[in-house]
Each structure stands twice: as structure tokens, then as C-alpha cells.
Tab-separated table of C-alpha atoms and ligand atoms in Angstrom:
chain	number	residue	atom	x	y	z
C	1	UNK	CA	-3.705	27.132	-5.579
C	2	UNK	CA	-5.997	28.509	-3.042
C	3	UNK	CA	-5.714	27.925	0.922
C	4	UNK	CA	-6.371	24.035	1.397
C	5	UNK	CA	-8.690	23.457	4.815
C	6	UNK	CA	-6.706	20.135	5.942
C	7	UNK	CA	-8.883	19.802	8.546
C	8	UNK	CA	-11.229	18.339	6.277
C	9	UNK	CA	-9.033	16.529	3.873
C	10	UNK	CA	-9.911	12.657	3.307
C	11	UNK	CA	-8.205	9.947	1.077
C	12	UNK	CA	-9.173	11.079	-2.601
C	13	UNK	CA	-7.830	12.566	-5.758
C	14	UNK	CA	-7.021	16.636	-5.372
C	15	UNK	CA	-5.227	18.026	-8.491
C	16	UNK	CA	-1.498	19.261	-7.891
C	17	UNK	CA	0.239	21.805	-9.310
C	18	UNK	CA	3.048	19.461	-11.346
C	19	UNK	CA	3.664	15.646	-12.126
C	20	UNK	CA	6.641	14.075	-13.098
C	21	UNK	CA	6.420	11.997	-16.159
C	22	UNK	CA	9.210	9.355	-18.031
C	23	UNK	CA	8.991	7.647	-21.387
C	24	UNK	CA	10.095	4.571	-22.225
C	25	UNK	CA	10.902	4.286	-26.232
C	26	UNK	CA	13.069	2.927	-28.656
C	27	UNK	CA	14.669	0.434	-26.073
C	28	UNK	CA	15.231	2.996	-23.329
C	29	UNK	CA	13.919	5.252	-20.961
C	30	UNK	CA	14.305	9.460	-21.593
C	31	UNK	CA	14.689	12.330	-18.799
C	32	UNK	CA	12.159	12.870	-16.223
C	33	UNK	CA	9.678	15.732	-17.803
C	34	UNK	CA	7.891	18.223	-15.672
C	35	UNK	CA	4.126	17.978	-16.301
C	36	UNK	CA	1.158	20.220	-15.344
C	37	UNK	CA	-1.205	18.099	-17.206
C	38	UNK	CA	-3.650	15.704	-15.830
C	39	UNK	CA	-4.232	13.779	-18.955
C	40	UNK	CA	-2.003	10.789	-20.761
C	41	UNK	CA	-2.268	10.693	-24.613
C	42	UNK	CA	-2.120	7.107	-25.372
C	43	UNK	CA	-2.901	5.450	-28.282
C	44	UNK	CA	-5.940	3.220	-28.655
C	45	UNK	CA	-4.401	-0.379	-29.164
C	46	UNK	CA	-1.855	0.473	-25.899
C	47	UNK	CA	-1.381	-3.215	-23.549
C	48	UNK	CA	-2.803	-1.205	-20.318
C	49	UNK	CA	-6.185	-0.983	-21.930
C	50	UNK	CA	-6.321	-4.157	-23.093
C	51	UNK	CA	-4.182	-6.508	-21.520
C	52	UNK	CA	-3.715	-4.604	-17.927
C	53	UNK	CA	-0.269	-4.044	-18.436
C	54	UNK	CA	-0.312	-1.408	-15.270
C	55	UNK	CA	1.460	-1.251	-11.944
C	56	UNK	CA	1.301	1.018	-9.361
C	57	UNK	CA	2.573	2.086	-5.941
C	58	UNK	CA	1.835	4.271	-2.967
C	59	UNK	CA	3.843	5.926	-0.464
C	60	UNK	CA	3.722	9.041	1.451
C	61	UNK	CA	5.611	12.511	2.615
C	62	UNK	CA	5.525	13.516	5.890
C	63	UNK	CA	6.048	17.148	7.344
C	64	UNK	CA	8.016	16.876	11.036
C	65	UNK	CA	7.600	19.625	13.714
C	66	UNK	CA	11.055	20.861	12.547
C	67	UNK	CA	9.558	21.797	8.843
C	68	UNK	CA	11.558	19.415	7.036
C	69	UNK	CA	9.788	16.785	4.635
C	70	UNK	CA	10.295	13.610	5.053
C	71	UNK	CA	9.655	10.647	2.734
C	72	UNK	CA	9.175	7.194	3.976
C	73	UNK	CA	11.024	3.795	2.872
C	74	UNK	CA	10.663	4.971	-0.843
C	75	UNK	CA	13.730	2.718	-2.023
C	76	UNK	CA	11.609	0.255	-1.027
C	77	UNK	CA	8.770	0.985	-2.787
C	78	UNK	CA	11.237	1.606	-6.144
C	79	UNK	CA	12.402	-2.204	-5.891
C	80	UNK	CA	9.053	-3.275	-5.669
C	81	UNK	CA	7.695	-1.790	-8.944
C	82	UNK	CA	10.674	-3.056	-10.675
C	83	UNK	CA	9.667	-6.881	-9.481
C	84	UNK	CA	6.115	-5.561	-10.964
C	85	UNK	CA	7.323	-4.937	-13.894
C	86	UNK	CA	9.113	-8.264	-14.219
C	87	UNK	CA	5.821	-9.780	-12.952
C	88	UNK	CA	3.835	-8.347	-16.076
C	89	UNK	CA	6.629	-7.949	-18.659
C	90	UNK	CA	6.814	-4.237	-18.558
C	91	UNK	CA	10.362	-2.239	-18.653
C	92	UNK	CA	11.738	-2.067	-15.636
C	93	UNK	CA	12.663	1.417	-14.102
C	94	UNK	CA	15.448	2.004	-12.814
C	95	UNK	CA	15.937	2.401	-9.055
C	96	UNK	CA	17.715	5.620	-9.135
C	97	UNK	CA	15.018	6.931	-12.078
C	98	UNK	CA	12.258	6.116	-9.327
C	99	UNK	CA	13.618	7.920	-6.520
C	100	UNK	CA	14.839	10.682	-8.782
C	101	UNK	CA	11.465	10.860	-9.698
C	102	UNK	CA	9.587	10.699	-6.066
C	103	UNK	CA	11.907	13.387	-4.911
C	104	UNK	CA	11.671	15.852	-7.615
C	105	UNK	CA	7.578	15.555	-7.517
C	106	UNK	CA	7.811	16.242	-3.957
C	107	UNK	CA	9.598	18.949	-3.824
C	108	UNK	CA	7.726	21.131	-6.906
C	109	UNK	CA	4.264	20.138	-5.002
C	110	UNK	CA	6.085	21.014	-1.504
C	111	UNK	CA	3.499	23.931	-0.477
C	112	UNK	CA	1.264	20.941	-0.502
C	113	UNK	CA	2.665	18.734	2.028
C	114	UNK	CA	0.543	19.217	5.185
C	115	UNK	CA	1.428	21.112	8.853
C	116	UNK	CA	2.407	18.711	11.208
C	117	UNK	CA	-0.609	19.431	13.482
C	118	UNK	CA	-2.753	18.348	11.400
C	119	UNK	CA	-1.858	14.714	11.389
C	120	UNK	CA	-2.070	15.228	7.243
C	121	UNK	CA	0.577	13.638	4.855
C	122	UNK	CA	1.320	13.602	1.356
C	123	UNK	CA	0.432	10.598	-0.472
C	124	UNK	CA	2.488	9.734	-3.446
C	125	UNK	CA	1.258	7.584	-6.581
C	126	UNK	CA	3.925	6.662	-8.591
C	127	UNK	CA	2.023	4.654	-12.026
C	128	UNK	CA	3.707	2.554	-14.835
C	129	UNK	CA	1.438	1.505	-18.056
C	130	UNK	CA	2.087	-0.030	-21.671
C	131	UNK	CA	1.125	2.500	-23.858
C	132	UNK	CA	2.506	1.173	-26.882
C	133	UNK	CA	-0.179	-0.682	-29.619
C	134	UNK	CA	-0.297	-4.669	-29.460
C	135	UNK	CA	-3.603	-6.241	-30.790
C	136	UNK	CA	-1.654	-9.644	-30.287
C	137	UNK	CA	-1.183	-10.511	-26.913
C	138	UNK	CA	2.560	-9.361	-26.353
C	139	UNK	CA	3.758	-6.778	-23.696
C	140	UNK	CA	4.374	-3.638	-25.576
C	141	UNK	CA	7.359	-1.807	-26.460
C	142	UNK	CA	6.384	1.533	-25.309
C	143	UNK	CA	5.712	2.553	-21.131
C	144	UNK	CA	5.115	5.685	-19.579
C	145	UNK	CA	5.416	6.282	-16.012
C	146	UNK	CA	4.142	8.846	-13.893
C	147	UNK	CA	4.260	10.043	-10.258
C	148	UNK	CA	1.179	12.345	-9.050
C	149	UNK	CA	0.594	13.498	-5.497
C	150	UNK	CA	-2.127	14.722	-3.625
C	151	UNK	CA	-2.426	15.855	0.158
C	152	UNK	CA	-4.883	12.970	2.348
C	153	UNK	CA	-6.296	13.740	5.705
C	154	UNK	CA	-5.478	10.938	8.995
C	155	UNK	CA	-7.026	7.447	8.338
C	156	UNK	CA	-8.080	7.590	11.152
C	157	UNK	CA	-10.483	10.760	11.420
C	158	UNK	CA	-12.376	10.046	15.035
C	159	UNK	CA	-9.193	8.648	16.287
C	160	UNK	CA	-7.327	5.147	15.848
C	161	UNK	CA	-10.060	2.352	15.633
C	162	UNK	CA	-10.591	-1.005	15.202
C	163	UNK	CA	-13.504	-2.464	12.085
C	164	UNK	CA	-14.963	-5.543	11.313
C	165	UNK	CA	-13.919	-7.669	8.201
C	166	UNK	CA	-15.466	-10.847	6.711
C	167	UNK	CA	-14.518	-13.561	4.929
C	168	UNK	CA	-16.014	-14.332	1.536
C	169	UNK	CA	-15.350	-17.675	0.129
C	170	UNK	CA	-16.888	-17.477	-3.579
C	171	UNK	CA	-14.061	-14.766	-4.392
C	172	UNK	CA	-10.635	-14.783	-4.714
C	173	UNK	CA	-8.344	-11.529	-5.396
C	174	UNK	CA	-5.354	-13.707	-7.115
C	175	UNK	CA	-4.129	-16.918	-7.816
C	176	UNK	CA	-1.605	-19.073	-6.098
C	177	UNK	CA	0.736	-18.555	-8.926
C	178	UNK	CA	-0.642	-15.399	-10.841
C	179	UNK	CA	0.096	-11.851	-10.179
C	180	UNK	CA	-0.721	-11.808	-6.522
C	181	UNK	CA	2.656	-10.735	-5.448
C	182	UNK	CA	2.729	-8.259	-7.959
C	183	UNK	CA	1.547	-4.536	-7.071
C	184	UNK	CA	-1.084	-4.271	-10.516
C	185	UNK	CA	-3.699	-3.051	-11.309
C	186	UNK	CA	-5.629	-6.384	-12.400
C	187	UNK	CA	-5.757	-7.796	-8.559
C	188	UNK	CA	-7.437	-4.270	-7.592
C	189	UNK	CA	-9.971	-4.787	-11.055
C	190	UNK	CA	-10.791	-8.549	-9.097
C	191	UNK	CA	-11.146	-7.404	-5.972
C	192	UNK	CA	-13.746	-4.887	-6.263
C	193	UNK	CA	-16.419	-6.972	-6.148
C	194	UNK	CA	-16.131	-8.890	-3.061
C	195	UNK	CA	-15.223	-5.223	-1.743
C	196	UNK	CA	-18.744	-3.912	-2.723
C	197	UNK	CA	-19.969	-7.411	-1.056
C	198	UNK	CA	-18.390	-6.575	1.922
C	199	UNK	CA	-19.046	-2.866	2.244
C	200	UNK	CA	-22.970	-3.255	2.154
C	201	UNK	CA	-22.829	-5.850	4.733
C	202	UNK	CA	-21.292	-3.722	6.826
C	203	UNK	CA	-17.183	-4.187	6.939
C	204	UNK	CA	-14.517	-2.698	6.022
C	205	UNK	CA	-12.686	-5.387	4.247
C	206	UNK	CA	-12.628	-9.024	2.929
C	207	UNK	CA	-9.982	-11.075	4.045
C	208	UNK	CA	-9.233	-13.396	1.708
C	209	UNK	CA	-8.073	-17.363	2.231
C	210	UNK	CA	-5.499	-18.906	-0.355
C	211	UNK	CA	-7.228	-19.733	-2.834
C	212	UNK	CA	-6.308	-23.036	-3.562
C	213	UNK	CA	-7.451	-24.834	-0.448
C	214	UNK	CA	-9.415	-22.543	1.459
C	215	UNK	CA	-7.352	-22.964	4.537
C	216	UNK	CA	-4.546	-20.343	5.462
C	217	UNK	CA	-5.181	-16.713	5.540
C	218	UNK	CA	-3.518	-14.952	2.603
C	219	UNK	CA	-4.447	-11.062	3.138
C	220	UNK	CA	-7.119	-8.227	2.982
C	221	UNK	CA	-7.408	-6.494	-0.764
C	222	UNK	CA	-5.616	-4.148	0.024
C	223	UNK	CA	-3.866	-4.547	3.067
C	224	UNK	CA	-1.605	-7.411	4.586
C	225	UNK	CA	-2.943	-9.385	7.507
C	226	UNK	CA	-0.974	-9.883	11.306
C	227	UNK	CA	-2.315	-11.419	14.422
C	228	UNK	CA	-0.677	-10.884	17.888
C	229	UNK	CA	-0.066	-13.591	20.828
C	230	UNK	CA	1.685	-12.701	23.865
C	231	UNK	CA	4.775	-11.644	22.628
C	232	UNK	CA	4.272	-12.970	18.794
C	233	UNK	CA	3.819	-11.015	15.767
C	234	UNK	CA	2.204	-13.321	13.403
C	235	UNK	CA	1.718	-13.088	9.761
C	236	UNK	CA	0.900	-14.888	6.573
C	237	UNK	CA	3.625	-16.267	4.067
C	238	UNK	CA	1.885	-16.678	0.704
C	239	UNK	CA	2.709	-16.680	-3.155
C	240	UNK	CA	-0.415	-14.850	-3.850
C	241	UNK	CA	0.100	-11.841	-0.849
C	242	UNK	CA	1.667	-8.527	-1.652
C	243	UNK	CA	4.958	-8.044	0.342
C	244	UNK	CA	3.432	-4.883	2.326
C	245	UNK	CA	6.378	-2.123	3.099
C	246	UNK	CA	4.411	-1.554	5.907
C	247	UNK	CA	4.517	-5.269	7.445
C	248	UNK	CA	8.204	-5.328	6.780
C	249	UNK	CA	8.601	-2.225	8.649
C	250	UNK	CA	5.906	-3.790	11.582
C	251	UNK	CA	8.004	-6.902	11.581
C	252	UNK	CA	11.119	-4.601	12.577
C	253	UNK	CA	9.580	-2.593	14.937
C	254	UNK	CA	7.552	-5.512	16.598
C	255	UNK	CA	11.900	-7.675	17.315
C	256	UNK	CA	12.971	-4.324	18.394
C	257	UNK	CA	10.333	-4.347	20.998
C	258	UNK	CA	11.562	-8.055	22.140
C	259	UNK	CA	8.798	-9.812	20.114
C	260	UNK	CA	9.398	-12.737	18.044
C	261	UNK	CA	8.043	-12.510	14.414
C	262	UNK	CA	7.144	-15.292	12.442
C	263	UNK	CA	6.487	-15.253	8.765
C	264	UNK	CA	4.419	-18.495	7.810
C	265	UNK	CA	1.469	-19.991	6.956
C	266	UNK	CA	-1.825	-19.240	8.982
C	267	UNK	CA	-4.447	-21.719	9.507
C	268	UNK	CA	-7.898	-19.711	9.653
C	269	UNK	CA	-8.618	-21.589	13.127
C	270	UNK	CA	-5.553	-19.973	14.355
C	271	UNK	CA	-7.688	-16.707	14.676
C	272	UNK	CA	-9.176	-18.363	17.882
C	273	UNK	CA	-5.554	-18.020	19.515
C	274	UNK	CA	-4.725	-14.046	18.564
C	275	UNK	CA	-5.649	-11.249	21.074
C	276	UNK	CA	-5.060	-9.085	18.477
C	277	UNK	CA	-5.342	-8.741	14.629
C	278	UNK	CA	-4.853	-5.910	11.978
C	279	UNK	CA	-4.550	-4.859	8.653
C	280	UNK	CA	-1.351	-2.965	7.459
C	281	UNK	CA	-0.535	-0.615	4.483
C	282	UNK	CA	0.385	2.637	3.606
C	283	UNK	CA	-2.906	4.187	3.872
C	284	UNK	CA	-3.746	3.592	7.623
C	285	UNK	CA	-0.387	1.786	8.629
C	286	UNK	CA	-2.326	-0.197	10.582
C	287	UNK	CA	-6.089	-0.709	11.053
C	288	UNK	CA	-7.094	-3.008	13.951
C	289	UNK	CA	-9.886	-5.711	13.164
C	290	UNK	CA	-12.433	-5.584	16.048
C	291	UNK	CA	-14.019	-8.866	14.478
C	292	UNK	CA	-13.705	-11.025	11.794
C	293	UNK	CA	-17.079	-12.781	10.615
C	294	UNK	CA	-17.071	-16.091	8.536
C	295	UNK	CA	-19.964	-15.487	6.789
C	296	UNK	CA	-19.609	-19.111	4.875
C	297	UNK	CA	-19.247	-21.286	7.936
C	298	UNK	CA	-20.969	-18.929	10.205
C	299	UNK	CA	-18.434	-17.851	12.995
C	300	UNK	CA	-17.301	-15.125	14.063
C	301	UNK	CA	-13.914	-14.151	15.990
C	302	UNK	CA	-13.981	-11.211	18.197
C	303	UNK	CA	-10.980	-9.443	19.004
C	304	UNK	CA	-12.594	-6.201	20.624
C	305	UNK	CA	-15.780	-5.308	21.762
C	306	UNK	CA	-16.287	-1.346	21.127
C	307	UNK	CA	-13.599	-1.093	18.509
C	308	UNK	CA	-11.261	-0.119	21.118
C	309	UNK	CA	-7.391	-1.261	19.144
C	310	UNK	CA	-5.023	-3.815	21.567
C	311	UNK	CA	-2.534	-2.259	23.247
C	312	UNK	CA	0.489	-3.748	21.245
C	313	UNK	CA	-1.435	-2.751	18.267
C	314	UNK	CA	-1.272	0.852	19.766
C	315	UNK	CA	2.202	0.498	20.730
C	316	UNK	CA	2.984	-0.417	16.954
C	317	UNK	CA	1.239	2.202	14.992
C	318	UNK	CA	2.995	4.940	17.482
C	319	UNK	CA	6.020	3.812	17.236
C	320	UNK	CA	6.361	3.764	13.244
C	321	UNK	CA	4.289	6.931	12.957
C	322	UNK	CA	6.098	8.706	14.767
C	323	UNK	CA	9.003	7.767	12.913
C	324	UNK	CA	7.405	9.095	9.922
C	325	UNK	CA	7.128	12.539	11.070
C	326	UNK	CA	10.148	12.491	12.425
C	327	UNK	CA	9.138	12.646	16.317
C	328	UNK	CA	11.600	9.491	16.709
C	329	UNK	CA	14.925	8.635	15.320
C	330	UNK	CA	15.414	6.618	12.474
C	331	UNK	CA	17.818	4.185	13.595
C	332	UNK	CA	16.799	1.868	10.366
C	333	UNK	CA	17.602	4.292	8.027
C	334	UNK	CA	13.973	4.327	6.734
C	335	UNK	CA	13.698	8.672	5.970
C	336	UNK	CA	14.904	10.554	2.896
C	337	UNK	CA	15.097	14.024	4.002
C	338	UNK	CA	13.455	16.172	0.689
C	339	UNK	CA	16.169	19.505	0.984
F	401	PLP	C1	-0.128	-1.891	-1.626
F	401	PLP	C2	-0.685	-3.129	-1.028
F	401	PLP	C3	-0.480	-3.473	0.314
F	401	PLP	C4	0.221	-2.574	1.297
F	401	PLP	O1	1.558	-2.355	0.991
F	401	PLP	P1	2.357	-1.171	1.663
F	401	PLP	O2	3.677	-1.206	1.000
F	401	PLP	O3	2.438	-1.449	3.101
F	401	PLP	O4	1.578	0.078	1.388
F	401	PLP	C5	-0.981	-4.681	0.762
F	401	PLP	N1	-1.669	-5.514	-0.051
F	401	PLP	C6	-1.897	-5.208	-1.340
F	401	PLP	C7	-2.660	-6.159	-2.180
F	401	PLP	C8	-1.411	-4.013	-1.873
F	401	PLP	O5	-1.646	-3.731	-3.152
């Protein structure tokens, strides 16, 4: 592969030199394969086209100023596709499969995990389809599951900011007791409308209510929701919210500073009492809100006027990036070190 400029690298597909692919068949999953194919030969009748029987997950490889890699909370992210897979009816993974699997891609792509300088990472997508025929509706009896990689420039390009969100009321990403909590690719299929909504109007995300009254806060599509207040770390308990690795991790960080964390229902007027609010996820770990508009009952909550992020905001994202790469300890035992 020729010399990558990461300077300019942004979040999007870049083709890698190998994959790492496992079949599930005949009542069991085989041996990790090495793959330098891009394409999945599937026949046409398989549940993911279908029936969306697909899950995903994300997580990313980090490159310290020592030269090691380092992959972040990826056990983590290996429990969480196997409650996917329960969600949907697919077969489970096994944990030790999944991290076999993260590791090995890793390390054959490791010429394309970014310099530290340049605030780069390498973003793992580990996928996990029914490729077996149905026509009835039944899960299938064949999977495949793949991991790809691909290097992604820093979220934040012009330096950490904070964007405006809305809230839409005529959409909803998932239902109170659907696949909400589930990491699939149905609730990303929903979501993309409201999405486009909110994108011409101007934000960078819809954050969505619960959908059965209207009144808490559940999350943004893809990204959980926090608020701050004084020394409070605030942030939505729903059926219908992904359980972000990244929030768990916030949550963490945010008692080992002396905050208290509470995990709970939010009211939407509640917004009025936060000095600060974010977003949180793999992608940007967190992403400040500078305002959140109410486009149905015309309000708007401001948080911060020139998109300047709060200060424990700041503190946050600092403190569990620099964790990633390595620049702090990790006293929770949250790095695997690729050798
Ligand atoms: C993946 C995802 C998140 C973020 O989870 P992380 O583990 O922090 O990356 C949040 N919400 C939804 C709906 C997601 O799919």
C-alpha cells in the first residue's frame, strides 16, 4: 500500500490489506480465515437481506508515543455483540473467538495504525450477518462474521468543539421494547431519516425522546446522551438506548474525579438545569452540544455560545483519551497491548 497522508484522513471506508473472517455452519463456528477480499458471497434468500439479521460494532487501536498498539475496552465490545446476537436470534460468538479475532486483524493491518502525532487511530468494525436462506421468517442457520479496519483521522479536525442538535418528535429510532438496546443494523436503517432531517437544518444530530411518552431523553442515533451539574454526571436509563462503552467508561472516569453519577430517567425540562451536555461514542468519545433546539415546541437550550466545550467536558475527553494512547495509566484495566 502506498504512503497514507494522515493528515488528511477523515471517518470513511479505506481498503486494508487483510480481514479476518469466521463461519458459522452445521451448528458451530470454524477457525478464523485470513481474507484479502472485500466481497461476501452470500446467497440470495440469506436473513440479513431480508429480515436484517445484522449486528455490528466499533472500536478502535491506538498507537502510544512508545510505538506499542493499543486496543481499547474490546472485551467489552465482544460481550456486547453476543447480547446482539441474542437480541436478533443470531449465533452467538464466542468471547474469546471475538477478541481472537480483533487482535489478529490488528496486527496483519499494523503498518496501518497511525503515528501518534497525528492524533489518528485505527477504527475497527467487527460485522455479524445471517447468510443462510429463510423465505419464512426464521433466523437462519448459517452466520458469517467479519472484522475490517480502516485508519480515521481526529473527530475533531479544527480542534474539540461543541454542535447543535434538535429534537424531532415525528421520528423515533426504536421502540421501548424492540431492538433499541441491541447494536443492529435495523435502528441505523430507522434512523437515517430524521438524520437527513436534521443535517439540512443545520445540526449534527437528533436526539431522540422515549418513544412512548415523549418525555425523558433516550439518546442521539448514534451516540448516548449526558448532562453535567456541579459535580453530577447525568445520564439517561432507557430500554430502548444502546449501553455506550464509551458512557460506561465516562461514568468511571467522571467518580474517579469525585463526581457522583447517576443513571436514570431524564425529563426533557431537566435540560434547563445542565451547564453542560454531550454526546458519547467511539467515534468522537465525546462531542459537546452547544445547543439543543426543540423544533416541535419551539425552545431552545443553550449550553455554549461559540461552541466553546465546558470545562468538565474538557476534563473528561482528556482524561480517557489519553488513556487510549497510552499517555496515562490504565488503572481500570481498559488496554490490550497488540505484541
Ligand atoms: C455504537 C452506539 C453508541 C456508542 O457506543 P460506544 O460503545 O460508546 O461506541 C451509542 N448509541 C448507539 C445507538 C450506538 O449504536
Amino acid at each position: 500500500m502506498s504512503k497514507i497522508d494522515w493528515s488528511n484522513l477523515s471517518f470513511g471506508y479505506m481498503k486494508a490489506d487483510y480481514n479476518v473472517r469466521c463461519i458459522y455452519k452445521d451448528g458451530k463456528w470454524g477457525d478464523l480465515e485470513i481474507s484479502q477480499s472485500e466481497q461476501v458471497n452470500m446467497h440470495m434468500a440469506a436473513t440479513v437481506l431480508h429480515y436484517g439479521q445484522a449486528g455490528f460494532e466499533g472500536l478502535k487501536a491506538f498507537r502510544g508515543k512508545d510505538g506499542k498498539i493499543r486496543v481499547f475496552r474490546m472485551d467489552e465490545n465482544g460481550k456486547r455483540l453476543i447480547s446482539t446476537c441474542r437480541g436478533i436470534m443470531m449465533a452467538e460468538l464466542p468471547l474469546e473467538k471475538f477478541e481472537e479475532a480483533v487482535k489478529k486483524v490488528v496486527k496483519l493491518n499494523e503498518h496501518l495504525v497511525p503515528p501518534y502525532e497525528s492524533g489518528c487511530s485505527l477504527y475497527i468494525r467487527p460485522v455479524l450477518f445471517g447468510t443462510g436462506p429463510q423465505v419464512g421468517v426464521k433466523p437462519a442457520e448459517e452466520y458469517e462474521f467479519i472484522v475490517f479496519v480502516m485508519p480515521v483521522g481526529p473527530y475533531f479536525k479544527e480542534g474539540f468543539k461543541a454542535t447543535p442538535v434538535c429534537i424531532l418528535r415525528h421520528y423515533d429510532r426504536a421502540a421501548p421494547f424492540g431492538t433499541g438496546r441491541y447494536k443492529v443494523g435495523g435502528n441505523y436503517a430507522a434512523s437515517l431519516i430524521a438524520g437527513e432531517e436534521a443535517h439540512t437544518k443545520g445540526y449534527s444530530a437528533v436526539l431522540y425522546l422515549d418513544a412512548r411518552e415523549k418525555k425523558y431523553i433516550d439518546e442521539c442515533g448514534p451516540a448516548n446522551f449526558f448532562g453535567i451539574r456541579e459535580k453530577e454526571y447525568i445520564t439517561p436509563e432507557s430500554e430502548s438506548i444502546l449501553p455506550s462503552i464509551t458512557n460506561k467508561s465516562l461514568m468511571t472516569l467522571a467518580k474517579d474525579m469525585g463526581m457522583t453519577v447517576e443513571q436514570r430517567r431524564v425529563p426533557v425540562e431537566e435540560l434547563l438545569t445542565f451547564s453542560e451536555v454531550g454526546m458519547c461514542g467511539t467515534a468522537a468519545v465525546i462531542s459537546p452540544i452547544s445547543k439543543i433546539d426543540d423544533l416541535d415546541e419551539n425552545k431552545s437550550y443553550v449550553f455554549s455560545e461559540e461552541g466553546k466545550p465546558g470545562p468538565v467536558c474538557t476534563a473528561l475527553y482528556n482524561k480517557l483519551r489519553a488513556i487510549q494512547y497510552g499517555d496515562e495509566a490504565d488503572k481500570f484495566n481498559w488496554i490490550t497491548i497488540i505484541e
